[in-house]
Amino acid sequence: MRLHRLSITAFGPFGATQEVDFDALSSAGLFLLHGPTGAGKTSVLDAVCFALYGAVPGARQSPGASLRSDHAPADLPTEVQLELTVGGRRLEVTRSPAQPRPKKRGDGFTVEKAQSRLRGYDPERGWQALSKSHQEIGEELTQLIGMSRDQFCQVVLLPQGDFARFLRADAEARGKLLGRLFDTRRFAAVEDRLAELRRGAEAKVTAADERILALAQRTAQAAGPVGAEATPIVARPGEPGLAEAVLEWAAIARSTARERLDIAHAVVTAAEGRQRTARHALDAERERDRLQRRYEETRRRSAALEERRPEHDRCQERLERARTADRVAPALDLREEAERAHRRAADDLDRARAQLPPDLADAGPDQLSELERRFRQELGGLESARRAEARSAEIDEERDRLERESRADDATVRDADAWLAGWDTVHAGLRERIATAQEAATRAEQLAGLLAPARRRLDAACRREALAAEAETAREALAGARERALGAHETWLGLRERRLRDIAAELAAGLVEGAPCTVCGSAEHPAPATEGDGHVDRATEEAALTAHRRAEEARTRAEQALGLVRERHAAAAAEARDAEPSSAAAAAAAAAAAAADAGTEPDPGPSVGELRDLVERLTTEHAGAHRLAAGTHAAREALDAAEREHLKRLELRQEAERRAAARTSRREALDCEQAVLRDELAVVRGESGSVAAYAERLTRRVELLADAAEAVRAEQEADRRRKEADGRLSDAAFRAGFDTPEAAAATLLDASAQRELQHRIDAWQAEAAAVAERRGERDAREAAEQDPAQPAAAQRGFEAAERLLRAASSARAAAEERCAELSRLSHEAADEVRRLGPVRQEYERIARLAGLAAGTSADNERKMRLEAYVLAARLEQVAAAATARLLQMSSGRYTLVHSDARTGGRRAGLGLHVVDAWTGSERDTATLSGGETFFASLALALGLADVVTEEAGGVRLDTLFIDEGFGSLDDQTLDEVLDVLDSLRERDRSVGIVSHVADLRRRIPVRLEVVKERQGSSVRHRLA
């Protein structure tokens, strides 16, 4: 990494913009940054760090501190710009911190956010913007530099005070510094991860032991009194031997439970025998009690049966008389039916006589039939009158129809006359419509001929405007191409001139000892030319020539593109002016030539808006004319339809007049016929309104007479049948043994009553049979002769035996359940113990690794943590790299060595000693004097820079800064230290020394002076 230029504006003590040219300062390899105390020497280094990382070194990044200069005017923003080369890329980074600025409107200030910009230099395209994101710029620079901010501040900005403290610090303080520089957080993370894994494995072991102990507690609960006989478990979760103790205790509990189960089986067997004996005795007592109660019940039923015997006899006798009376029941039913028929016939006769006139109320059936016959004959004589009345109604209907037709024809004639009155006007209007549509069709064709050229001119005008923008873009591209071609040409000429100046050195590089020179021919080369600063080789010149040729080709392509666009633009402008495409090219050439002769731009023609208005107007007129022309066919069809309607109306009026004449003749004939019919009907109707009404009255009289005659005959027939039924009933009652029909009717029972009596008789007989059968049972009779049974006492004995059996069974079931539960829990405990084995082995392995990494294991003899072990290796590399320079600074006296010995009770690993070659002794670095401490810390800082650089991926550090400490050296030591720093130039490095020691200004001619002034500090370059 090499710094080229630094620009500081309103930053720290610098109130205005200050420029630092590191290329000029680095040309001598060693330069001095000096100035009075508080002038801002360290602020220059802070600006470099801020530009790269967006923050100043940690010691000066205090909370609430502002990077803005108090000397700067309010309208001058704080900004730091650094130009550097890193990773083979030339970059420019610009940063501005968050700062107050005056409000654009009103008084007061507003805080402007921090800003960052990154640009990269391309030899062909110049500076190109890369990013404006804080995060992207930070990640890009950190990746290219390969170091964090803390590493950069320790390696590039060498703070001597920090390394002096490093030399005198204890192992813990050294570990913190080295941890920040070498980023050993991953090793500390390994330690933490191992500790976390150990805690996790320990938690798994403890959880497994707790599950085993929980199973042991459940086993104790399941064992009950059995568990009290075993030895209690005293181990705790996590302690060794807990699993074996639980398994042993469970085995003892299972053995005791099995013994108690065998005893429970024997008790249950004895209880089952006693229960069977009590059951047999209970069954015998219950059977004897049942037989005794059955015998007593038989005796009671026999006595009750004898008490009901008289009732049984009465039911038997009543049933027999009712069955005898059933032979009279048909005659009784026939008598009742004849009586009901006679009552119905008498009622019908009364109703029929009530509708007859009073003089016919007592008439017989013959008289009524005679009257009915006469009325029927009169009704038959009315048929011709009915036909005449129907014809009269038809004549009335026909006259109404003729009247309706007359009114319809009158309306038709009036409509035809009204329509025909305006026929001439309608006919003329339709012909005029056809003529207008034909004229519109002609106009539409003319407008269509004008619309197509107008649209082509509008399209040409749109292309003209677009091509004008393309021509402007092409002109700008050509100007840029010309500038780049000129710049590339100048660059190539400059590089070629520089190469020609140093061509002697290039030729000298090809000289071979003893071979003749290609220029002078001499075989001796006493003083070959050497390359000067900024030497240009052949490859660089050829690369510049190639870039120049590519730029020229790009310029030629840009000129050709501009010419093509201009030609297309002129053609489009000519086509927009002239509607004929054939003459557009000639017009474009003529306009371009005329404009070139006159020195002015050619006339662009009408604008896009004017042509668009013309196209829209023509389009509107064409659309209107086309719509009118489209109505030609419709107008012709309307004229044809109107002519057809005219003929139709004339025909309708003539037809209506012919029908009116025919209706007049028909109406006169109907009037004559109607007069004759009315005279005939007037004689027949009499007082009735019509023949139909008179016929209806006669029909009703005929029906009444017929109904009355029939009712008289029906009543006489019903009376005859009633008398016959009375005679038959008397004969049937006498033959059945009854004195009168009424006695037989009183004895008669219906079917349900007879069934009820039969059921009662059958029930008594069935009960008698059952009692007789039960009185013949011998076992019941024998049981009745014995002592009374006592089933309650037998039941109490059986219940006592049953309770003993249930208690024994419950005890056996509990013992079986206990054995099964103990076996299940024992299997679960055994499974948990088997699963615990790999977990405990994993825990022991992780615990050994975690203890070894943490330095607490007995295997770690020096009690070194893993991170400390890695840092010790890095410190050993730093000590070896620092010794190479310390030997030169101390004239071969001092050597830095790493020590991993333990001091006191502290852990070993980060000790640092110095070996004195004069005395041969090894002592702590804290015993060095002030001057010795300075150059020892300087050597340590340079060695650390080498190691960190190598650790960062070998990024080359071409610019270093060393801050203070030179005032503690004598002249000889100072010369030796400067020789060491000057030797860094051998690797093309530049070293900047930050100091206010006056003697250094005499020894180092190239200086950057920081001047402290009232209006703010400023920088001045002092070049040799």
mmCIF file of C-alpha atoms in Angstrom, residues 627-847:
data_model
loop_
_atom_site.group_PDB
_atom_site.id
_atom_site.type_symbol
_atom_site.label_atom_id
_atom_site.label_comp_id
_atom_site.label_asym_id
_atom_site.label_seq_id
_atom_site.Cartn_x
_atom_site.Cartn_y
_atom_site.Cartn_z
ATOM 1 C CA ARG A 627 -70.221 8.172 -42.201
ATOM 2 C CA LEU A 628 -72.457 10.165 -44.598
ATOM 3 C CA ALA A 629 -71.317 8.092 -47.600
ATOM 4 C CA ALA A 630 -72.043 4.889 -45.700
ATOM 5 C CA GLY A 631 -75.767 5.894 -45.605
ATOM 6 C CA THR A 632 -76.228 5.692 -49.426
ATOM 7 C CA HIS A 633 -77.466 2.110 -49.424
ATOM 8 C CA ALA A 634 -79.739 2.776 -46.444
ATOM 9 C CA ALA A 635 -81.216 5.840 -48.221
ATOM 10 C CA ARG A 636 -81.975 3.807 -51.370
ATOM 11 C CA GLU A 637 -83.598 1.072 -49.327
ATOM 12 C CA ALA A 638 -85.662 3.677 -47.462
ATOM 13 C CA LEU A 639 -86.898 5.117 -50.815
ATOM 14 C CA ASP A 640 -87.870 1.651 -52.104
ATOM 15 C CA ALA A 641 -89.680 0.873 -48.863
ATOM 16 C CA ALA A 642 -91.562 4.204 -48.997
ATOM 17 C CA GLU A 643 -92.725 3.542 -52.585
ATOM 18 C CA ARG A 644 -93.923 0.064 -51.650
ATOM 19 C CA GLU A 645 -95.786 1.519 -48.681
ATOM 20 C CA HIS A 646 -97.446 4.107 -51.004
ATOM 21 C CA LEU A 647 -98.830 1.381 -53.275
ATOM 22 C CA LYS A 648 -99.983 -0.646 -50.274
ATOM 23 C CA ARG A 649 -101.890 2.319 -48.807
ATOM 24 C CA LEU A 650 -103.724 2.949 -52.088
ATOM 25 C CA GLU A 651 -104.777 -0.706 -52.287
ATOM 26 C CA LEU A 652 -106.041 -0.714 -48.682
ATOM 27 C CA ARG A 653 -108.256 2.339 -49.263
ATOM 28 C CA GLN A 654 -109.845 0.786 -52.390
ATOM 29 C CA GLU A 655 -110.523 -2.524 -50.580
ATOM 30 C CA ALA A 656 -112.205 -0.681 -47.674
ATOM 31 C CA GLU A 657 -114.564 1.175 -50.036
ATOM 32 C CA ARG A 658 -115.610 -2.108 -51.758
ATOM 33 C CA ARG A 659 -116.349 -3.789 -48.394
ATOM 34 C CA ALA A 660 -118.507 -0.801 -47.254
ATOM 35 C CA ALA A 661 -120.843 -1.194 -50.266
ATOM 36 C CA ALA A 662 -121.290 -4.947 -49.632
ATOM 37 C CA ARG A 663 -122.098 -4.374 -45.937
ATOM 38 C CA THR A 664 -124.973 -2.001 -46.795
ATOM 39 C CA SER A 665 -126.844 -4.688 -48.812
ATOM 40 C CA ARG A 666 -126.286 -7.350 -46.147
ATOM 41 C CA ARG A 667 -127.556 -5.092 -43.321
ATOM 42 C CA GLU A 668 -130.928 -4.481 -45.160
ATOM 43 C CA ALA A 669 -131.580 -8.266 -45.590
ATOM 44 C CA LEU A 670 -130.898 -8.944 -41.908
ATOM 45 C CA ASP A 671 -133.311 -6.226 -40.792
ATOM 46 C CA CYS A 672 -136.224 -7.827 -42.735
ATOM 47 C CA GLU A 673 -135.577 -11.309 -41.302
ATOM 48 C CA GLN A 674 -135.306 -9.985 -37.742
ATOM 49 C CA ALA A 675 -138.756 -8.289 -37.920
ATOM 50 C CA VAL A 676 -140.487 -11.582 -38.868
ATOM 51 C CA LEU A 677 -138.778 -13.559 -36.044
ATOM 52 C CA ARG A 678 -139.687 -11.004 -33.385
ATOM 53 C CA ASP A 679 -143.414 -11.224 -34.215
ATOM 54 C CA GLU A 680 -143.342 -15.039 -33.940
ATOM 55 C CA LEU A 681 -141.534 -15.060 -30.573
ATOM 56 C CA ALA A 682 -143.783 -12.482 -28.999
ATOM 57 C CA VAL A 683 -146.720 -15.014 -29.246
ATOM 58 C CA VAL A 684 -144.719 -17.927 -27.680
ATOM 59 C CA ARG A 685 -142.992 -16.195 -24.748
ATOM 60 C CA GLY A 686 -146.047 -14.805 -23.054
ATOM 61 C CA GLU A 687 -145.112 -13.405 -19.653
ATOM 62 C CA SER A 688 -141.578 -14.941 -19.726
ATOM 63 C CA GLY A 689 -138.714 -12.955 -20.796
ATOM 64 C CA SER A 690 -137.652 -15.562 -23.340
ATOM 65 C CA VAL A 691 -138.545 -18.988 -24.734
ATOM 66 C CA ALA A 692 -135.690 -20.509 -22.756
ATOM 67 C CA ALA A 693 -137.033 -19.087 -19.469
ATOM 68 C CA TYR A 694 -140.547 -20.446 -20.235
ATOM 69 C CA ALA A 695 -139.093 -23.875 -21.095
ATOM 70 C CA GLU A 696 -137.056 -23.901 -17.876
ATOM 71 C CA ARG A 697 -140.174 -23.247 -15.791
ATOM 72 C CA LEU A 698 -142.044 -26.118 -17.466
ATOM 73 C CA THR A 699 -139.037 -28.439 -16.943
ATOM 74 C CA ARG A 700 -138.983 -27.684 -13.187
ATOM 75 C CA ARG A 701 -142.738 -28.456 -12.851
ATOM 76 C CA VAL A 702 -142.222 -31.787 -14.605
ATOM 77 C CA GLU A 703 -139.385 -32.718 -12.230
ATOM 78 C CA LEU A 704 -141.396 -31.805 -9.112
ATOM 79 C CA LEU A 705 -144.390 -33.883 -10.221
ATOM 80 C CA ALA A 706 -142.177 -36.847 -11.058
ATOM 81 C CA ASP A 707 -140.413 -36.677 -7.652
ATOM 82 C CA ALA A 708 -143.702 -36.432 -5.746
ATOM 83 C CA ALA A 709 -145.229 -39.438 -7.546
ATOM 84 C CA GLU A 710 -142.143 -41.509 -6.857
ATOM 85 C CA ALA A 711 -142.113 -40.504 -3.146
ATOM 86 C CA VAL A 712 -145.757 -41.611 -2.698
ATOM 87 C CA ARG A 713 -145.065 -45.027 -4.225
ATOM 88 C CA ALA A 714 -141.825 -45.472 -2.103
ATOM 89 C CA GLU A 715 -143.676 -44.700 1.166
ATOM 90 C CA GLN A 716 -146.394 -47.257 0.407
ATOM 91 C CA GLU A 717 -143.724 -49.934 -0.372
ATOM 92 C CA ALA A 718 -141.779 -49.249 2.884
ATOM 93 C CA ASP A 719 -144.935 -49.601 5.021
ATOM 94 C CA ARG A 720 -145.691 -52.988 3.439
ATOM 95 C CA ARG A 721 -142.145 -54.287 4.191
ATOM 96 C CA ARG A 722 -142.321 -53.135 7.838
ATOM 97 C CA LYS A 723 -145.486 -55.166 8.448
ATOM 98 C CA GLU A 724 -143.866 -58.304 6.970
ATOM 99 C CA ALA A 725 -140.777 -57.885 9.292
ATOM 100 C CA ASP A 726 -143.026 -57.704 12.412
ATOM 101 C CA GLY A 727 -144.606 -61.045 11.560
ATOM 102 C CA ARG A 728 -141.289 -62.807 10.991
ATOM 103 C CA LEU A 729 -139.844 -61.467 14.308
ATOM 104 C CA SER A 730 -142.810 -62.842 16.343
ATOM 105 C CA ASP A 731 -142.393 -66.341 14.801
ATOM 106 C CA ALA A 732 -138.615 -66.433 15.479
ATOM 107 C CA ALA A 733 -138.997 -65.434 19.201
ATOM 108 C CA PHE A 734 -141.624 -68.115 19.770
ATOM 109 C CA ARG A 735 -139.500 -70.807 18.209
ATOM 110 C CA ALA A 736 -136.465 -69.792 20.387
ATOM 111 C CA GLY A 737 -138.465 -70.148 23.610
ATOM 112 C CA PHE A 738 -139.058 -66.503 24.385
ATOM 113 C CA ASP A 739 -142.477 -65.202 25.284
ATOM 114 C CA THR A 740 -142.124 -61.957 23.407
ATOM 115 C CA PRO A 741 -139.635 -60.437 20.934
ATOM 116 C CA GLU A 742 -138.729 -57.880 23.608
ATOM 117 C CA ALA A 743 -137.572 -60.691 25.997
ATOM 118 C CA ALA A 744 -135.350 -62.122 23.293
ATOM 119 C CA ALA A 745 -133.899 -58.669 22.614
ATOM 120 C CA ALA A 746 -133.174 -58.165 26.349
ATOM 121 C CA THR A 747 -131.293 -61.514 26.599
ATOM 122 C CA LEU A 748 -129.224 -60.862 23.437
ATOM 123 C CA LEU A 749 -125.473 -59.987 23.961
ATOM 124 C CA ASP A 750 -123.035 -58.670 21.434
ATOM 125 C CA ALA A 751 -119.862 -60.554 20.430
ATOM 126 C CA SER A 752 -117.524 -58.661 22.772
ATOM 127 C CA ALA A 753 -119.731 -59.350 25.822
ATOM 128 C CA GLN A 754 -119.891 -63.026 24.940
ATOM 129 C CA ARG A 755 -116.063 -63.111 24.525
ATOM 130 C CA GLU A 756 -115.645 -61.469 27.929
ATOM 131 C CA LEU A 757 -117.860 -64.095 29.599
ATOM 132 C CA GLN A 758 -116.000 -66.896 27.815
ATOM 133 C CA HIS A 759 -112.624 -65.487 28.947
ATOM 134 C CA ARG A 760 -113.769 -65.401 32.571
ATOM 135 C CA ILE A 761 -115.016 -68.968 32.354
ATOM 136 C CA ASP A 762 -111.781 -70.161 30.707
ATOM 137 C CA ALA A 763 -109.614 -68.354 33.288
ATOM 138 C CA TRP A 764 -111.427 -70.061 36.196
ATOM 139 C CA GLN A 765 -111.044 -73.476 34.570
ATOM 140 C CA ALA A 766 -107.317 -72.889 33.836
ATOM 141 C CA GLU A 767 -106.688 -71.790 37.449
ATOM 142 C CA ALA A 768 -108.495 -74.901 38.696
ATOM 143 C CA ALA A 769 -106.297 -77.117 36.502
ATOM 144 C CA ALA A 770 -103.096 -75.405 37.660
ATOM 145 C CA VAL A 771 -104.002 -75.675 41.335
ATOM 146 C CA ALA A 772 -104.790 -79.373 40.891
ATOM 147 C CA GLU A 773 -101.391 -79.903 39.206
ATOM 148 C CA ARG A 774 -99.393 -78.045 41.931
ATOM 149 C CA ARG A 775 -101.194 -79.930 44.734
ATOM 150 C CA GLY A 776 -99.712 -83.102 43.244
ATOM 151 C CA GLU A 777 -96.009 -81.919 43.601
ATOM 152 C CA ARG A 778 -94.237 -84.215 46.115
ATOM 153 C CA ASP A 779 -91.039 -82.182 46.707
ATOM 154 C CA ALA A 780 -93.046 -79.123 47.741
ATOM 155 C CA ARG A 781 -95.152 -81.217 50.087
ATOM 156 C CA GLU A 782 -92.013 -82.777 51.634
ATOM 157 C CA ALA A 783 -90.372 -79.342 52.029
ATOM 158 C CA ALA A 784 -93.491 -78.076 53.812
ATOM 159 C CA GLU A 785 -93.139 -80.890 56.322
ATOM 160 C CA GLN A 786 -89.543 -79.776 57.222
ATOM 161 C CA ASP A 787 -88.429 -76.932 59.520
ATOM 162 C CA PRO A 788 -88.699 -73.377 58.058
ATOM 163 C CA ALA A 789 -85.713 -72.422 55.822
ATOM 164 C CA GLN A 790 -83.231 -69.662 56.872
ATOM 165 C CA PRO A 791 -81.747 -68.198 53.635
ATOM 166 C CA ALA A 792 -80.674 -64.927 55.364
ATOM 167 C CA ALA A 793 -78.228 -66.732 57.656
ATOM 168 C CA ALA A 794 -76.845 -68.688 54.685
ATOM 169 C CA GLN A 795 -76.571 -65.410 52.733
ATOM 170 C CA ARG A 796 -74.565 -63.784 55.533
ATOM 171 C CA GLY A 797 -72.180 -66.737 55.612
ATOM 172 C CA PHE A 798 -71.728 -66.594 51.836
ATOM 173 C CA GLU A 799 -71.116 -62.814 51.894
ATOM 174 C CA ALA A 800 -68.465 -63.237 54.581
ATOM 175 C CA ALA A 801 -66.683 -65.863 52.444
ATOM 176 C CA GLU A 802 -67.067 -63.609 49.356
ATOM 177 C CA ARG A 803 -65.452 -60.658 51.210
ATOM 178 C CA LEU A 804 -62.522 -62.799 52.249
ATOM 179 C CA LEU A 805 -62.098 -63.980 48.637
ATOM 180 C CA ARG A 806 -62.251 -60.421 47.250
ATOM 181 C CA ALA A 807 -59.708 -59.230 49.812
ATOM 182 C CA ALA A 808 -57.370 -62.100 48.926
ATOM 183 C CA SER A 809 -57.863 -61.477 45.168
ATOM 184 C CA SER A 810 -57.236 -57.749 45.594
ATOM 185 C CA ALA A 811 -54.069 -58.497 47.516
ATOM 186 C CA ARG A 812 -52.946 -60.909 44.792
ATOM 187 C CA ALA A 813 -53.817 -58.426 41.996
ATOM 188 C CA ALA A 814 -51.897 -55.693 43.834
ATOM 189 C CA ALA A 815 -48.945 -58.022 44.191
ATOM 190 C CA GLU A 816 -49.098 -58.940 40.484
ATOM 191 C CA GLU A 817 -49.410 -55.274 39.470
ATOM 192 C CA ARG A 818 -46.521 -54.401 41.772
ATOM 193 C CA CYS A 819 -44.351 -57.110 40.217
ATOM 194 C CA ALA A 820 -45.283 -56.019 36.672
ATOM 195 C CA GLU A 821 -44.679 -52.325 37.448
ATOM 196 C CA LEU A 822 -41.354 -53.113 39.121
ATOM 197 C CA SER A 823 -40.299 -55.193 36.099
ATOM 198 C CA ARG A 824 -41.321 -52.398 33.681
ATOM 199 C CA LEU A 825 -39.564 -49.709 35.696
ATOM 200 C CA SER A 826 -36.483 -51.936 36.010
ATOM 201 C CA HIS A 827 -36.382 -52.364 32.229
ATOM 202 C CA GLU A 828 -36.755 -48.583 31.766
ATOM 203 C CA ALA A 829 -33.947 -47.976 34.266
ATOM 204 C CA ALA A 830 -31.731 -50.505 32.467
ATOM 205 C CA ASP A 831 -32.487 -48.795 29.125
ATOM 206 C CA GLU A 832 -31.668 -45.371 30.604
ATOM 207 C CA VAL A 833 -28.387 -46.758 31.977
ATOM 208 C CA ARG A 834 -27.504 -48.163 28.530
ATOM 209 C CA ARG A 835 -28.333 -44.820 26.863
ATOM 210 C CA LEU A 836 -26.318 -42.976 29.519
ATOM 211 C CA GLY A 837 -23.119 -44.867 28.673
ATOM 212 C CA PRO A 838 -22.256 -43.089 25.365
ATOM 213 C CA VAL A 839 -23.404 -39.759 26.805
ATOM 214 C CA ARG A 840 -21.071 -40.084 29.795
ATOM 215 C CA GLN A 841 -18.188 -41.120 27.526
ATOM 216 C CA GLU A 842 -18.824 -38.085 25.298
ATOM 217 C CA TYR A 843 -18.938 -35.838 28.362
ATOM 218 C CA GLU A 844 -15.623 -37.184 29.672
ATOM 219 C CA ARG A 845 -13.979 -36.660 26.256
ATOM 220 C CA ILE A 846 -15.314 -33.108 25.874
ATOM 221 C CA ALA A 847 -14.443 -32.269 29.483
#
